[in-house]
Short mmCIF file of C-alpha atoms in Angstrom, two decimals:
data_model
loop_
_atom_site.label_atom_id
_atom_site.label_comp_id
_atom_site.label_asym_id
_atom_site.label_seq_id
_atom_site.Cartn_x
_atom_site.Cartn_y
_atom_site.Cartn_z
CA MET A 1 47.93 -8.19 -24.15
CA SER A 2 51.42 -9.63 -23.62
CA ALA A 3 52.92 -10.98 -20.42
CA GLU A 4 56.30 -12.20 -19.23
CA ILE A 5 57.43 -14.08 -16.17
CA ILE A 6 60.79 -13.53 -14.49
CA SER A 7 61.83 -16.22 -12.03
CA THR A 8 64.77 -15.39 -9.78
CA GLY A 9 66.80 -17.88 -7.84
CA ASN A 10 70.05 -19.81 -8.14
CA GLU A 11 68.19 -22.92 -6.96
CA LEU A 12 66.30 -22.89 -10.28
CA LEU A 13 69.47 -22.44 -12.34
CA MET A 14 71.11 -25.26 -10.39
CA GLY A 15 68.19 -27.57 -11.13
CA LEU A 16 67.47 -28.06 -7.44
CA ILE A 17 63.76 -27.32 -7.70
CA GLU A 18 61.12 -27.36 -10.41
CA ASN A 19 59.97 -23.93 -11.59
CA SER A 20 56.41 -24.66 -10.56
CA ASN A 21 55.70 -20.95 -9.98
CA ALA A 22 56.32 -20.13 -13.64
CA LYS A 23 54.11 -22.95 -14.86
CA TRP A 24 51.30 -21.91 -12.53
CA LEU A 25 51.53 -18.23 -13.47
CA ALA A 26 51.81 -19.03 -17.19
CA ARG A 27 48.62 -21.04 -16.93
CA LYS A 28 46.75 -18.33 -15.03
CA LEU A 29 47.87 -15.58 -17.40
CA THR A 30 46.94 -17.68 -20.44
CA GLU A 31 43.50 -18.39 -19.00
CA LEU A 32 43.09 -14.66 -18.47
CA GLY A 33 43.66 -14.12 -22.20
CA PHE A 34 47.26 -12.93 -22.00
CA GLU A 35 49.88 -14.11 -24.44
CA VAL A 36 52.84 -15.19 -22.32
CA LYS A 37 55.81 -14.29 -24.52
CA ARG A 38 58.74 -15.31 -22.41
CA ILE A 39 59.78 -16.93 -19.14
CA THR A 40 63.23 -15.91 -17.96
CA VAL A 41 65.07 -17.55 -15.10
CA VAL A 42 67.97 -15.58 -13.68
CA SER A 43 70.23 -15.82 -10.65
CA ASP A 44 69.88 -14.01 -7.33
CA LYS A 45 72.39 -11.39 -8.48
CA LYS A 46 71.14 -7.83 -8.65
CA ARG A 47 72.72 -7.26 -12.07
CA ASP A 48 71.08 -10.33 -13.61
CA ILE A 49 67.63 -9.54 -12.22
CA SER A 50 67.86 -5.90 -13.25
CA GLN A 51 68.86 -6.93 -16.79
CA ALA A 52 65.84 -9.27 -17.06
CA PHE A 53 63.45 -6.47 -16.02
CA LYS A 54 65.13 -4.10 -18.48
CA GLU A 55 64.68 -6.49 -21.39
CA ALA A 56 61.01 -7.19 -20.60
CA ILE A 57 60.29 -3.44 -20.37
CA GLU A 58 62.11 -2.78 -23.64
CA ARG A 59 59.89 -5.38 -25.31
CA GLU A 60 56.94 -3.23 -24.14
CA THR A 61 55.41 -6.21 -22.38
CA ASN A 62 52.07 -5.25 -20.83
CA VAL A 63 52.38 -7.28 -17.64
CA VAL A 64 55.59 -8.57 -16.07
CA ILE A 65 55.42 -10.83 -13.04
CA SER A 66 58.52 -11.73 -11.08
CA THR A 67 58.80 -14.32 -8.35
CA GLY A 68 61.39 -14.58 -5.62
CA GLY A 69 63.88 -12.29 -3.95
CA LEU A 70 61.56 -10.33 -1.64
CA GLY A 71 62.57 -11.96 1.63
CA PRO A 72 64.67 -10.75 4.53
CA THR A 73 68.05 -12.24 3.60
CA LEU A 74 70.90 -10.45 1.88
CA ASP A 75 70.47 -12.43 -1.33
CA ASP A 76 66.89 -11.17 -1.70
CA LYS A 77 67.63 -8.42 -4.22
CA THR A 78 64.63 -8.20 -6.55
CA LEU A 79 63.46 -4.77 -5.39
CA GLU A 80 66.94 -3.28 -5.41
CA ALA A 81 67.36 -4.66 -8.93
CA LEU A 82 64.05 -3.25 -10.07
CA ALA A 83 64.90 0.15 -8.60
CA GLU A 84 68.17 0.06 -10.55
CA THR A 85 66.36 -0.82 -13.78
CA LEU A 86 63.88 2.02 -13.34
CA ASN A 87 66.54 4.41 -12.07
CA LEU A 88 64.60 4.93 -8.86
CA LYS A 89 65.76 5.30 -5.27
CA ILE A 90 64.83 2.68 -2.74
CA ALA A 91 63.25 3.81 0.55
CA THR A 92 61.14 2.57 3.41
CA ASN A 93 57.54 2.49 2.23
CA LYS A 94 55.24 3.52 5.05
CA GLU A 95 52.39 1.27 4.02
CA ALA A 96 54.69 -1.74 3.62
CA LEU A 97 56.23 -0.99 6.99
CA GLU A 98 52.79 -0.95 8.63
CA MET A 99 51.97 -4.31 7.04
CA ILE A 100 55.16 -5.84 8.40
CA LYS A 101 54.76 -4.23 11.84
CA LEU A 102 51.24 -5.57 12.16
CA LYS A 103 52.29 -9.09 11.20
CA CYS A 104 55.17 -9.03 13.64
CA LYS A 105 52.84 -7.89 16.40
CA VAL A 106 50.19 -10.53 15.64
CA HIS A 107 52.75 -13.35 15.47
CA GLY A 108 54.93 -12.09 18.33
CA LEU A 109 57.95 -11.55 16.10
CA GLU A 110 60.75 -9.10 16.70
CA LEU A 111 60.92 -6.22 14.20
CA ASN A 112 64.61 -6.77 13.44
CA GLN A 113 66.80 -5.20 10.76
CA ALA A 114 66.24 -8.11 8.34
CA ARG A 115 62.47 -7.73 8.60
CA LEU A 116 62.65 -3.96 8.19
CA LYS A 117 64.50 -4.57 4.91
CA MET A 118 61.29 -6.01 3.44
CA ALA A 119 59.70 -2.54 3.62
CA LEU A 120 62.40 -1.06 1.36
CA LEU A 121 60.62 -0.46 -1.94
CA PRO A 122 61.46 1.54 -5.05
CA VAL A 123 59.84 4.96 -4.61
CA ASN A 124 56.42 5.11 -6.36
CA ALA A 125 55.99 1.36 -5.89
CA GLU A 126 52.83 0.10 -4.24
CA PRO A 127 52.98 -2.67 -1.63
CA ILE A 128 50.47 -5.52 -1.87
CA GLU A 129 49.57 -7.37 1.30
CA ASN A 130 50.91 -10.90 1.66
CA PRO A 131 48.20 -12.85 3.54
CA SER A 132 50.43 -15.80 4.43
CA GLY A 133 53.89 -14.33 4.76
CA LEU A 134 55.79 -11.29 5.92
CA ALA A 135 57.19 -9.82 2.70
CA PRO A 136 54.68 -7.61 0.88
CA ALA A 137 54.40 -8.05 -2.88
CA VAL A 138 55.04 -4.97 -4.99
CA LYS A 139 53.37 -3.30 -7.95
CA ILE A 140 54.86 -0.59 -10.10
CA LYS A 141 54.02 0.96 -13.46
CA THR A 142 56.53 2.10 -16.04
CA GLY A 143 55.59 3.23 -19.54
CA LYS A 144 53.31 0.58 -21.03
CA THR A 145 54.31 -2.02 -18.48
CA ILE A 146 52.85 -3.02 -15.12
CA ILE A 147 55.30 -4.99 -12.99
CA TYR A 148 54.24 -7.21 -10.12
CA CYS A 149 56.94 -8.64 -7.85
CA LEU A 150 55.71 -11.66 -5.94
CA PRO A 151 57.43 -13.79 -3.30
CA GLY A 152 58.97 -17.09 -4.34
CA VAL A 153 57.27 -19.25 -1.73
CA PRO A 154 54.52 -20.86 -3.84
CA VAL A 155 51.73 -20.71 -1.26
CA GLU A 156 52.34 -16.98 -0.68
CA MET A 157 52.73 -16.25 -4.41
CA LYS A 158 49.48 -18.01 -5.31
CA LYS A 159 47.42 -16.40 -2.56
CA ILE A 160 48.55 -12.89 -3.51
CA PHE A 161 47.94 -13.56 -7.20
CA ARG A 162 44.44 -14.93 -6.64
CA LYS A 163 43.39 -12.27 -4.16
CA LYS A 164 44.93 -9.10 -5.53
CA ILE A 165 46.27 -9.51 -9.04
CA LEU A 166 43.74 -11.79 -10.72
CA PRO A 167 40.88 -9.28 -10.20
CA GLU A 168 42.97 -6.45 -11.67
CA LEU A 169 44.05 -8.45 -14.70
CA THR A 170 40.54 -9.81 -15.29
CA GLN A 171 39.37 -6.21 -15.57
CA LYS A 172 42.08 -5.51 -18.13
CA ASN A 173 41.24 -8.43 -20.37
CA LYS A 174 37.52 -8.88 -19.80
CA GLN A 175 36.67 -9.22 -23.49
CA LEU A 176 38.65 -12.34 -24.02
CA LEU A 177 37.71 -15.84 -23.08
CA PHE A 178 40.29 -18.54 -23.38
CA LYS A 179 39.10 -21.94 -24.53
CA GLU A 180 41.02 -25.13 -25.17
CA ARG A 181 40.53 -28.77 -26.12
CA LYS A 182 42.75 -31.82 -26.23
CA ALA A 183 42.37 -35.01 -28.20
CA LYS A 184 44.40 -38.20 -28.36
CA LEU A 185 45.33 -39.36 -31.85
CA GLU A 186 45.96 -43.05 -32.31
CA GLY A 187 47.61 -45.10 -35.04
CA VAL A 188 49.30 -42.15 -36.69
CA PHE A 189 52.79 -40.65 -36.87
CA GLU A 190 53.36 -36.97 -36.15
CA SER A 191 54.94 -36.47 -39.56
CA GLU A 192 51.78 -37.74 -41.28
CA LEU A 193 49.77 -34.94 -39.70
CA VAL A 194 51.62 -32.13 -41.45
CA PRO A 195 49.09 -31.66 -44.31
CA VAL A 196 46.01 -31.59 -42.07
CA LEU A 197 47.64 -29.26 -39.54
CA LYS A 198 48.55 -26.92 -42.38
CA LYS A 199 44.95 -27.01 -43.56
CA VAL A 200 43.35 -26.22 -40.17
CA ARG A 201 45.90 -23.50 -39.46
CA GLU A 202 44.99 -21.84 -42.73
CA GLU A 203 41.27 -22.25 -42.18
CA PHE A 204 41.35 -21.16 -38.51
CA PRO A 205 44.24 -18.71 -38.20
CA ASP A 206 43.23 -17.64 -34.69
CA VAL A 207 43.26 -21.18 -33.33
CA TYR A 208 46.53 -22.38 -31.89
CA VAL A 209 47.05 -26.00 -32.93
CA LYS A 210 49.88 -28.17 -31.72
CA THR A 211 50.77 -31.84 -31.57
CA ARG A 212 52.92 -33.37 -28.89
CA VAL A 213 54.46 -36.84 -28.84
CA VAL A 214 54.02 -38.49 -25.46
CA PRO A 215 56.01 -41.75 -25.42
CA THR A 216 53.79 -44.80 -24.80
CA LYS A 217 50.70 -42.56 -25.01
CA GLY A 218 50.82 -41.54 -28.65
CA ILE A 219 50.12 -38.10 -30.00
CA ILE A 220 48.18 -35.42 -28.18
CA LEU A 221 46.47 -32.81 -30.30
CA TYR A 222 46.01 -29.57 -28.43
CA CYS A 223 44.10 -26.56 -29.66
CA SER A 224 43.08 -23.31 -28.05
CA THR A 225 41.63 -19.98 -29.03
CA LYS A 226 40.26 -16.76 -27.59
CA GLY A 227 36.84 -15.32 -28.21
CA LEU A 228 33.23 -15.48 -27.14
CA LYS A 229 32.44 -18.72 -25.37
CA LYS A 230 30.14 -20.47 -27.82
CA GLU A 231 31.96 -19.33 -30.92
CA ALA A 232 35.35 -20.33 -29.54
CA GLN A 233 34.07 -23.72 -28.51
CA GLU A 234 32.59 -24.38 -31.93
CA LYS A 235 35.84 -23.48 -33.67
CA LEU A 236 37.79 -25.92 -31.53
CA ASN A 237 35.27 -28.67 -32.14
CA LYS A 238 35.58 -28.14 -35.88
CA VAL A 239 39.38 -28.31 -35.75
CA ILE A 240 39.35 -31.54 -33.77
CA LYS A 241 36.76 -33.04 -36.10
CA ILE A 242 38.83 -32.24 -39.20
CA VAL A 243 41.99 -33.75 -37.73
CA ASP A 244 40.13 -36.77 -36.39
CA SER A 245 38.51 -37.58 -39.71
CA TYR A 246 41.89 -37.21 -41.43
CA VAL A 247 43.40 -39.70 -39.00
CA ASN A 248 40.50 -42.10 -39.64
CA TRP A 249 40.90 -41.73 -43.38
CA LEU A 250 44.63 -42.44 -42.99
CA SER A 251 43.96 -45.66 -41.05
CA LYS A 252 41.51 -46.86 -43.67
CA GLU A 253 43.98 -46.10 -46.47
CA ARG A 254 46.58 -48.08 -44.59
CA GLY A 255 44.15 -51.00 -44.15
CA ARG A 256 43.45 -51.02 -47.87
CA ARG A 257 47.13 -51.30 -48.78
CA MET B 1 82.42 -22.01 -17.78
CA SER B 2 78.96 -20.54 -18.33
CA ALA B 3 75.91 -22.26 -19.74
CA GLU B 4 72.41 -21.29 -20.79
CA ILE B 5 69.30 -23.27 -21.57
CA ILE B 6 66.76 -22.22 -24.18
CA SER B 7 63.43 -24.03 -24.00
CA THR B 8 61.14 -23.60 -26.98
CA GLY B 9 57.44 -24.35 -27.02
CA ASN B 10 54.13 -22.56 -26.67
CA GLU B 11 52.98 -25.37 -24.37
CA LEU B 12 55.52 -24.14 -21.80
CA LEU B 13 54.42 -20.51 -22.12
CA MET B 14 50.79 -21.59 -21.77
CA GLY B 15 51.58 -23.49 -18.58
CA LEU B 16 50.38 -26.77 -20.09
CA ILE B 17 53.45 -28.73 -19.09
CA GLU B 18 56.22 -28.45 -16.54
CA ASN B 19 59.62 -27.45 -17.94
CA SER B 20 61.19 -30.65 -16.66
CA ASN B 21 63.81 -30.61 -19.45
CA ALA B 22 65.26 -27.33 -18.20
CA LYS B 23 65.43 -28.55 -14.61
CA TRP B 24 67.12 -31.78 -15.65
CA LEU B 25 69.65 -30.03 -17.89
CA ALA B 26 70.33 -27.33 -15.29
CA ARG B 27 71.13 -30.05 -12.77
CA LYS B 28 73.41 -31.96 -15.14
CA LEU B 29 75.27 -28.81 -16.22
CA THR B 30 75.70 -27.71 -12.60
CA GLU B 31 77.05 -31.11 -11.61
CA LEU B 32 79.50 -30.85 -14.50
CA GLY B 33 80.84 -27.63 -12.97
CA PHE B 34 79.08 -25.19 -15.29
CA GLU B 35 77.46 -22.03 -14.02
CA VAL B 36 73.99 -21.97 -15.54
CA LYS B 37 73.37 -18.25 -16.03
CA ARG B 38 69.95 -18.18 -17.59
CA ILE B 39 67.02 -20.32 -18.65
CA THR B 40 64.89 -18.72 -21.37
CA VAL B 41 61.53 -20.07 -22.47
CA VAL B 42 60.28 -18.77 -25.81
CA SER B 43 57.47 -19.61 -28.21
CA ASP B 44 57.63 -21.81 -31.32
CA LYS B 45 58.03 -18.72 -33.50
CA LYS B 46 61.20 -18.50 -35.54
CA ARG B 47 61.76 -14.87 -34.59
CA ASP B 48 61.49 -15.55 -30.85
CA ILE B 49 63.81 -18.56 -30.94
CA SER B 50 66.34 -16.73 -33.10
CA GLN B 51 66.32 -13.79 -30.69
CA ALA B 52 66.99 -16.08 -27.70
CA PHE B 53 70.00 -17.66 -29.46
CA LYS B 54 71.27 -14.21 -30.41
CA GLU B 55 71.15 -12.97 -26.82
CA ALA B 56 72.90 -16.05 -25.41
CA ILE B 57 75.68 -15.75 -27.99
CA GLU B 58 76.07 -12.02 -27.29
CA ARG B 59 76.55 -12.87 -23.61
CA GLU B 60 79.48 -15.06 -24.75
CA THR B 61 77.97 -18.06 -23.00
CA ASN B 62 80.27 -21.07 -23.38
CA VAL B 63 77.60 -23.71 -23.83
CA VAL B 64 74.01 -23.13 -24.97
CA ILE B 65 71.57 -26.02 -24.99
CA SER B 66 68.15 -25.70 -26.60
CA THR B 67 65.31 -28.18 -26.38
CA GLY B 68 62.37 -28.58 -28.72
CA GLY B 69 61.51 -27.66 -32.28
CA LEU B 70 63.48 -30.33 -34.16
CA GLY B 71 60.52 -32.50 -35.21
CA PRO B 72 58.80 -32.97 -38.56
CA THR B 73 55.91 -30.51 -38.17
CA LEU B 74 55.76 -26.98 -39.55
CA ASP B 75 56.00 -25.42 -36.11
CA ASP B 76 59.35 -27.11 -35.48
CA LYS B 77 61.53 -24.13 -36.33
CA THR B 78 64.58 -24.27 -34.06
CA LEU B 79 67.12 -25.01 -36.79
CA GLU B 80 65.72 -22.39 -39.15
CA ALA B 81 65.86 -19.91 -36.29
CA LEU B 82 69.42 -20.83 -35.43
CA ALA B 83 70.46 -20.50 -39.09
CA GLU B 84 68.92 -17.03 -39.10
CA THR B 85 70.79 -16.04 -35.94
CA LEU B 86 74.10 -17.23 -37.36
CA ASN B 87 73.35 -15.88 -40.82
CA LEU B 88 73.79 -19.33 -42.33
CA LYS B 89 71.91 -21.12 -45.07
CA ILE B 90 69.93 -24.21 -44.26
CA ALA B 91 70.48 -27.34 -46.38
CA THR B 92 70.05 -31.07 -46.33
CA ASN B 93 72.88 -32.50 -44.26
CA LYS B 94 74.04 -35.80 -45.77
CA GLU B 95 74.95 -37.40 -42.48
CA ALA B 96 71.62 -36.39 -40.92
CA LEU B 97 69.79 -37.70 -43.96
CA GLU B 98 71.54 -41.06 -43.65
CA MET B 99 70.55 -41.26 -39.97
CA ILE B 100 66.90 -40.61 -40.83
CA LYS B 101 66.91 -42.98 -43.83
CA LEU B 102 68.33 -45.79 -41.74
CA LYS B 103 65.73 -45.29 -39.00
CA CYS B 104 62.91 -45.22 -41.52
CA LYS B 105 64.21 -48.45 -43.04
CA VAL B 106 64.59 -50.21 -39.70
CA HIS B 107 61.13 -49.17 -38.50
CA GLY B 108 59.39 -49.56 -41.87
CA LEU B 109 58.52 -45.86 -42.08
CA GLU B 110 57.95 -43.93 -45.26
CA LEU B 111 60.60 -41.26 -46.00
CA ASN B 112 58.04 -38.51 -46.52
CA GLN B 113 58.54 -34.76 -46.94
CA ALA B 114 57.99 -34.09 -43.24
CA ARG B 115 60.68 -36.59 -42.25
CA LEU B 116 63.11 -35.23 -44.84
CA LYS B 117 62.68 -31.82 -43.21
CA MET B 118 64.50 -33.12 -40.14
CA ALA B 119 67.71 -33.41 -42.18
CA LEU B 120 67.67 -29.68 -42.98
CA LEU B 121 70.48 -28.25 -40.85
CA PRO B 122 72.33 -24.95 -40.86
CA VAL B 123 75.44 -25.45 -43.01
CA ASN B 124 78.50 -26.31 -40.85
CA ALA B 125 76.27 -27.86 -38.22
CA GLU B 126 76.97 -31.38 -37.07
CA PRO B 127 74.14 -33.88 -36.59
CA ILE B 128 74.11 -36.02 -33.45
CA GLU B 129 72.38 -39.36 -33.57
CA ASN B 130 69.09 -39.67 -31.69
CA PRO B 131 68.99 -43.23 -30.34
CA SER B 132 65.28 -43.20 -29.50
CA GLY B 133 63.73 -40.86 -32.06
CA LEU B 134 63.96 -39.76 -35.67
CA ALA B 135 65.13 -36.15 -35.42
CA PRO B 136 68.90 -35.87 -35.04
CA ALA B 137 70.23 -33.42 -32.48
CA VAL B 138 72.54 -30.70 -33.75
CA LYS B 139 75.83 -29.19 -32.65
CA ILE B 140 77.36 -25.99 -33.97
CA LYS B 141 80.16 -23.67 -32.85
CA THR B 142 80.12 -19.91 -33.16
CA GLY B 143 82.77 -17.66 -31.62
CA LYS B 144 83.19 -18.67 -27.98
CA THR B 145 79.92 -20.56 -27.91
CA ILE B 146 79.03 -24.19 -28.55
CA ILE B 147 75.33 -24.68 -29.25
CA TYR B 148 73.56 -28.01 -28.88
CA CYS B 149 69.97 -28.31 -30.13
CA LEU B 150 68.18 -31.24 -28.55
CA PRO B 151 64.68 -32.60 -29.17
CA GLY B 152 61.93 -31.69 -26.72
CA VAL B 153 60.74 -35.22 -26.00
CA PRO B 154 62.37 -35.81 -22.58
CA VAL B 155 63.40 -39.44 -23.14
CA GLU B 156 65.14 -38.54 -26.43
CA MET B 157 66.72 -35.41 -24.99
CA LYS B 158 68.14 -37.25 -21.96
CA LYS B 159 69.54 -40.16 -23.94
CA ILE B 160 71.35 -37.87 -26.39
CA PHE B 161 72.71 -35.73 -23.57
CA ARG B 162 74.00 -38.71 -21.59
CA LYS B 163 75.49 -40.53 -24.54
CA LYS B 164 76.95 -37.76 -26.67
CA ILE B 165 77.12 -34.44 -24.85
CA LEU B 166 77.99 -35.37 -21.28
CA PRO B 167 81.32 -36.95 -22.35
CA GLU B 168 82.27 -33.84 -24.36
CA LEU B 169 81.38 -31.44 -21.56
CA THR B 170 83.11 -33.57 -18.93
CA GLN B 171 86.30 -33.21 -20.97
CA LYS B 172 85.83 -29.45 -21.00
CA ASN B 173 85.38 -29.08 -17.28
CA LYS B 174 87.38 -31.96 -15.89
CA GLN B 175 89.15 -29.89 -13.23
CA LEU B 176 86.02 -29.02 -11.36
CA LEU B 177 84.08 -31.17 -8.98
CA PHE B 178 80.74 -29.98 -7.82
CA LYS B 179 79.83 -30.73 -4.21
CA GLU B 180 76.74 -29.85 -2.22
CA ARG B 181 75.11 -30.37 1.16
CA LYS B 182 71.70 -29.66 2.60
CA ALA B 183 70.66 -29.26 6.23
CA LYS B 184 67.32 -28.66 7.89
CA LEU B 185 67.24 -25.80 10.37
CA GLU B 186 64.65 -25.98 13.09
CA GLY B 187 63.21 -23.46 15.54
CA VAL B 188 64.55 -20.43 13.71
CA PHE B 189 63.22 -17.70 11.41
CA GLU B 190 64.91 -16.94 8.11
CA SER B 191 65.40 -13.33 9.11
CA GLU B 192 67.37 -14.39 12.20
CA LEU B 193 69.95 -16.12 10.02
CA VAL B 194 71.11 -12.96 8.29
CA PRO B 195 74.17 -12.36 10.52
CA VAL B 196 75.48 -15.93 10.34
CA LEU B 197 74.93 -16.18 6.58
CA LYS B 198 76.85 -12.93 6.15
CA LYS B 199 79.68 -14.39 8.24
CA VAL B 200 80.00 -17.66 6.31
CA ARG B 201 79.75 -15.91 2.96
CA GLU B 202 82.64 -13.65 3.95
CA GLU B 203 84.68 -16.53 5.32
CA PHE B 204 83.98 -18.90 2.39
CA PRO B 205 83.46 -16.68 -0.65
CA ASP B 206 83.52 -19.63 -3.08
CA VAL B 207 80.75 -21.47 -1.27
CA TYR B 208 77.21 -20.76 -2.44
CA VAL B 209 74.96 -20.56 0.62
CA LYS B 210 71.21 -20.20 0.45
CA THR B 211 68.23 -20.66 2.70
CA ARG B 212 64.82 -21.64 1.49
CA VAL B 213 61.54 -21.58 3.42
CA VAL B 214 59.52 -24.74 2.85
CA PRO B 215 56.09 -24.34 4.44
CA THR B 216 55.41 -26.95 7.16
CA LYS B 217 59.00 -28.20 6.79
CA GLY B 218 60.92 -25.20 8.07
CA ILE B 219 64.10 -23.80 6.62
CA ILE B 220 66.45 -25.71 4.35
CA LEU B 221 70.06 -24.57 4.31
CA TYR B 222 71.74 -25.41 1.04
CA CYS B 223 75.40 -24.99 0.23
CA SER B 224 77.56 -25.99 -2.69
CA THR B 225 81.03 -25.36 -4.00
CA LYS B 226 83.46 -26.49 -6.66
CA GLY B 227 86.93 -27.86 -6.12
CA LEU B 228 88.89 -30.97 -5.22
CA LYS B 229 86.70 -33.56 -3.58
CA LYS B 230 88.05 -33.65 -0.03
CA GLU B 231 88.70 -29.94 0.22
CA ALA B 232 85.24 -29.04 -1.11
CA GLN B 233 83.56 -31.46 1.27
CA GLU B 234 85.43 -30.05 4.25
CA LYS B 235 84.45 -26.49 3.37
CA LEU B 236 80.78 -27.43 3.19
CA ASN B 237 80.97 -29.28 6.50
CA LYS B 238 82.47 -26.22 8.13
CA VAL B 239 79.75 -23.94 6.76
CA ILE B 240 76.98 -26.21 7.99
CA LYS B 241 78.66 -26.53 11.40
CA ILE B 242 78.91 -22.75 11.82
CA VAL B 243 75.26 -22.19 10.89
CA ASP B 244 74.09 -25.12 13.02
CA SER B 245 75.90 -23.92 16.10
CA TYR B 246 74.48 -20.42 15.57
CA VAL B 247 70.96 -21.86 15.43
CA ASN B 248 71.64 -23.84 18.63
CA TRP B 249 72.97 -20.76 20.37
CA LEU B 250 69.88 -18.85 19.27
CA SER B 251 67.56 -21.48 20.75
CA LYS B 252 69.44 -21.42 24.07
CA GLU B 253 69.27 -17.62 24.15
CA ARG B 254 65.55 -17.86 23.57
CA GLY B 255 65.16 -20.42 26.35
CA ARG B 256 67.02 -18.14 28.74
CA ARG B 257 64.68 -15.18 28.09
#
């Protein structure tokens, strides 16, 4: 099962804020057994957002999650963009309108034009309640793809994901369990690891193995796989053991010279 | 002048690390007067990286900067991918080889196969010295696009950018000065700002104006523009003044009710 994340917002392209939403979602989707294939950051412009949706759909991605652009202001254009991509009209969604009305009533807010805008959804789209904000999230299916549009405010995004989307996606991917392990490798250069990494990749083709140089900390070996819990765990342990003993052997060789 | 950033690395798609490189580069490029149009995160796979380069070139982006995938390991495939995109052969670049040889000599490192790999560049590409690492960065021109491939290790990436790329890009965009201002808006809802934001956007079409809801902190008004220093500053001051006085008026109106 493949997934993509589309992050909208000029503030991301201007480097004003960290894209913490994408990192968080990538982590959650990976833990759920999805293969996150791409993260795309685009501007607030309708054309750019629409293009990003189009590309993800053309890649037949199973799940696409967007963040941002659902709010009341004029530069919140995600749903208009999505409607354009899917060649759908945009109209007031009754259910979304009720959600917004109720919130306004509870919090004593005026139901102004800007707030009514948040009930404008592509036809056939399904609103998802936003427990800590006004703008409903949106779900829509097209071909092989399910698209979820979430708000950009991290606390709102996370709550909706945990409450409404996580259970749905868990159902979809219930066979797969994601397992990972990290190990610190000392006294070795990344380039010296090439032969052993080649070996473990050949021996365990379904284990993802990667080294990362962290200045002052050395090399981090990361490996992950999907599968049944015990089996997956054992595979990762084997991989780490092979690399570890190679590193030990290397140190001894060096000592001998 | 448009720019794009391509971040390679499964660790980003798995949500293991923050894409701090992209944020940093986006900020630098914006400050240099570039419009960053897209940030794309792809896997370590040659096909995915090649596709991302292809798309950025097709969009006729002026400057494309990639990070990651230049190291000695087998999953470092950025240059192979780029060669594929540009339909170029890959070959040992003499200058790059000299850079690596010298480093190995200075640091007493063996010039092994894995390290030699880092001198394999697309033909016509230009190596850029990496002051704090082994893998040279790479520059190549194609049509309207200049592509810079930088290493993924943040300290290496930043040093190369500051020392070698920033001066080149400053030359390219020397007319433009980027200016920005932020202001905190209190006692107002985002949806109530729609009319005044519409007004300032019409009045100052070259000023980028955006509001952002920060939970517990309220609303941050952000505006930026490009132009001569004094003129740009004055424009931003005017925008903030207009929005501020609208917010004040709104509070008074509320008090009166």
